[in-house]
Amino acid sequence: MKALTTLALLAGTLTAGLMAGLFAGFAYAVMPGLRRGDDRTFVTAMRRINEAILNGWFLGCFMGAPVVTALAAALQWAGDGGAALPFTVAGLVLYLVVFAVTAAANVPLNERLAAAGEPDGAAGLAAVRERFESSWVAWNTVRAVAATAAFGCLAWALVLYGRATA
């Protein structure tokens, strides 16, 4: 039971960390870089990124993080999670915030960007970008902070669980 709990907690920590890195990287590098480009470059790049990100690596981490973290919490609850359990639960709750923000804000914005089709001229591109960029960046910042906090909680839970079972 301890080995399975450790494995689930480790997998939750790693997947949450990978997602935190992705969302933070968008917050401090990708979006500021794209902000410096013209409207056509911005719209085209975001469309291509949104298409490319739907792959097994992303989906495995994004969907897997809450599953294995919930498993780790359940195993700790059933066993003696001790001091690690509250941090595991906090990590799960924070990651569920990431999941909710992505589903309720970022994905609908991505879908609207894709559905905009090919805008006519510079004014059309500027309007498409205007309806997308600031909201998407703000919500991505929320999920980057929540994912980073989830990762921190899970990393600390892993330390505490390791100490308790050593």
Short mmCIF file of C-alpha atoms in Angstrom, two decimals:
data_model
loop_
_atom_site.label_atom_id
_atom_site.label_comp_id
_atom_site.label_asym_id
_atom_site.label_seq_id
_atom_site.Cartn_x
_atom_site.Cartn_y
_atom_site.Cartn_z
CA MET A 1 0.00 0.00 0.00
CA LYS A 2 2.83 2.42 0.82
CA ALA A 3 4.51 1.80 -2.53
CA LEU A 4 1.27 2.44 -4.45
CA THR A 5 0.58 5.58 -2.41
CA THR A 6 4.10 6.84 -3.04
CA LEU A 7 3.82 6.09 -6.75
CA ALA A 8 0.44 7.85 -7.05
CA LEU A 9 1.69 10.87 -5.11
CA LEU A 10 4.85 11.03 -7.20
CA ALA A 11 2.84 10.78 -10.45
CA GLY A 12 0.46 13.51 -9.27
CA THR A 13 3.37 15.74 -8.32
CA LEU A 14 5.15 15.23 -11.63
CA THR A 15 2.09 15.76 -13.81
CA ALA A 16 1.00 18.84 -11.85
CA GLY A 17 4.56 20.17 -12.15
CA LEU A 18 4.63 19.62 -15.89
CA MET A 19 1.33 21.47 -16.27
CA ALA A 20 2.52 24.29 -13.99
CA GLY A 21 5.60 24.65 -16.16
CA LEU A 22 3.54 24.74 -19.34
CA PHE A 23 1.09 27.35 -18.11
CA ALA A 24 3.82 29.44 -16.47
CA GLY A 25 5.91 29.28 -19.65
CA PHE A 26 2.97 30.68 -21.59
CA ALA A 27 2.55 33.41 -18.96
CA TYR A 28 6.14 34.63 -18.88
CA ALA A 29 7.48 33.80 -22.35
CA VAL A 30 5.07 32.68 -25.05
CA MET A 31 2.33 35.28 -24.68
CA PRO A 32 4.70 38.21 -24.08
CA GLY A 33 6.59 37.13 -27.18
CA LEU A 34 3.45 36.87 -29.27
CA ARG A 35 2.23 40.22 -27.91
CA ARG A 36 5.15 41.82 -29.78
CA GLY A 37 4.01 40.38 -33.10
CA ASP A 38 1.47 41.70 -35.55
CA ASP A 39 -2.16 40.56 -35.49
CA ARG A 40 -1.81 37.96 -38.26
CA THR A 41 1.22 36.37 -36.57
CA PHE A 42 -0.55 36.31 -33.20
CA VAL A 43 -3.80 34.79 -34.49
CA THR A 44 -2.04 32.22 -36.69
CA ALA A 45 0.41 31.18 -33.96
CA MET A 46 -2.30 30.74 -31.32
CA ARG A 47 -4.43 28.69 -33.70
CA ARG A 48 -1.51 26.42 -34.52
CA ILE A 49 -0.57 26.07 -30.84
CA ASN A 50 -4.17 25.21 -29.95
CA GLU A 51 -4.20 22.52 -32.62
CA ALA A 52 -0.80 21.09 -31.73
CA ILE A 53 -1.35 20.92 -27.99
CA LEU A 54 -4.14 18.38 -28.32
CA ASN A 55 -1.87 15.36 -28.15
CA GLY A 56 -1.29 12.39 -25.86
CA TRP A 57 1.47 14.01 -23.83
CA PHE A 58 -0.62 17.05 -22.96
CA LEU A 59 -3.84 15.14 -22.38
CA GLY A 60 -2.08 12.47 -20.31
CA CYS A 61 -0.64 15.07 -17.95
CA PHE A 62 -3.65 17.41 -17.93
CA MET A 63 -6.22 14.67 -17.34
CA GLY A 64 -3.92 12.36 -15.39
CA ALA A 65 -2.88 14.87 -12.72
CA PRO A 66 -6.24 15.00 -10.92
CA VAL A 67 -6.82 11.26 -11.28
CA VAL A 68 -3.53 10.13 -9.74
CA THR A 69 -3.66 12.90 -7.13
CA ALA A 70 -7.15 11.81 -6.09
CA LEU A 71 -5.88 8.23 -5.93
CA ALA A 72 -2.98 9.34 -3.72
CA ALA A 73 -5.39 11.20 -1.42
CA ALA A 74 -7.74 8.20 -1.20
CA LEU A 75 -4.86 5.85 -0.42
CA GLN A 76 -3.57 8.22 2.25
CA TRP A 77 -7.07 8.53 3.71
CA ALA A 78 -7.44 4.73 3.81
CA GLY A 79 -3.98 4.30 5.31
CA ASP A 80 -2.16 6.75 7.48
CA GLY A 81 -1.52 9.78 5.33
CA GLY A 82 -0.71 11.80 8.40
CA ALA A 83 0.61 15.28 7.77
CA ALA A 84 0.85 14.67 4.01
CA LEU A 85 -2.90 14.24 3.45
CA PRO A 86 -3.94 17.91 3.88
CA PHE A 87 -1.27 18.98 1.39
CA THR A 88 -2.34 16.29 -1.06
CA VAL A 89 -5.96 17.42 -0.80
CA ALA A 90 -4.92 21.08 -1.16
CA GLY A 91 -2.91 20.15 -4.27
CA LEU A 92 -5.91 18.33 -5.70
CA VAL A 93 -8.27 21.24 -5.02
CA LEU A 94 -5.84 23.72 -6.57
CA TYR A 95 -5.42 21.50 -9.63
CA LEU A 96 -9.20 21.27 -9.96
CA VAL A 97 -9.17 25.08 -10.15
CA VAL A 98 -6.74 24.73 -13.08
CA PHE A 99 -9.04 22.21 -14.70
CA ALA A 100 -12.14 24.40 -14.19
CA VAL A 101 -10.46 27.57 -15.51
CA THR A 102 -9.22 25.70 -18.57
CA ALA A 103 -12.65 24.22 -19.29
CA ALA A 104 -14.68 27.34 -18.52
CA ALA A 105 -12.41 30.07 -19.90
CA ASN A 106 -9.39 29.09 -21.98
CA VAL A 107 -10.96 26.33 -24.08
CA PRO A 108 -14.02 28.41 -25.06
CA LEU A 109 -11.71 31.29 -26.03
CA ASN A 110 -9.62 28.87 -28.11
CA GLU A 111 -12.78 27.58 -29.80
CA ARG A 112 -13.97 31.11 -30.60
CA LEU A 113 -10.55 31.92 -32.06
CA ALA A 114 -10.75 28.85 -34.30
CA ALA A 115 -14.37 29.60 -35.28
CA ALA A 116 -13.54 33.17 -36.31
CA GLY A 117 -12.37 31.84 -39.66
CA GLU A 118 -10.09 33.93 -41.81
CA PRO A 119 -10.83 37.54 -40.94
CA ASP A 120 -10.98 40.09 -43.72
CA GLY A 121 -8.04 42.49 -43.64
CA ALA A 122 -6.12 44.06 -40.81
CA ALA A 123 -9.21 45.39 -39.01
CA GLY A 124 -10.74 41.91 -38.86
CA LEU A 125 -7.54 40.37 -37.51
CA ALA A 126 -7.23 43.09 -34.89
CA ALA A 127 -10.83 42.48 -33.76
CA VAL A 128 -10.29 38.71 -33.47
CA ARG A 129 -7.14 39.27 -31.46
CA GLU A 130 -8.82 41.89 -29.24
CA ARG A 131 -11.64 39.48 -28.31
CA PHE A 132 -9.10 36.76 -27.42
CA GLU A 133 -5.78 37.98 -26.10
CA SER A 134 -6.39 39.87 -22.85
CA SER A 135 -8.96 37.40 -21.48
CA TRP A 136 -6.91 34.36 -22.44
CA VAL A 137 -3.75 35.82 -20.86
CA ALA A 138 -5.59 36.73 -17.63
CA TRP A 139 -7.15 33.29 -17.26
CA ASN A 140 -3.90 31.57 -18.14
CA THR A 141 -2.21 33.54 -15.36
CA VAL A 142 -4.84 32.27 -12.91
CA ARG A 143 -4.24 28.68 -13.93
CA ALA A 144 -0.45 29.13 -13.91
CA VAL A 145 -0.59 30.38 -10.32
CA ALA A 146 -3.03 27.63 -9.26
CA ALA A 147 -0.98 24.91 -11.00
CA THR A 148 2.23 26.17 -9.41
CA ALA A 149 0.58 26.21 -5.98
CA ALA A 150 -0.77 22.69 -6.58
CA PHE A 151 2.70 21.51 -7.53
CA GLY A 152 4.17 23.09 -4.39
CA CYS A 153 1.56 21.45 -2.16
CA LEU A 154 2.10 18.06 -3.77
CA ALA A 155 5.88 18.34 -3.58
CA TRP A 156 5.60 19.11 0.13
CA ALA A 157 3.13 16.23 0.58
CA LEU A 158 5.65 13.93 -1.05
CA VAL A 159 8.35 15.09 1.38
CA LEU A 160 6.06 14.63 4.38
CA TYR A 161 4.84 11.22 3.23
CA GLY A 162 8.39 10.11 2.59
CA ARG A 163 9.45 11.18 6.09
CA ALA A 164 6.49 9.43 7.69
CA THR A 165 7.06 6.14 5.89
CA ALA A 166 10.85 6.04 6.07
#
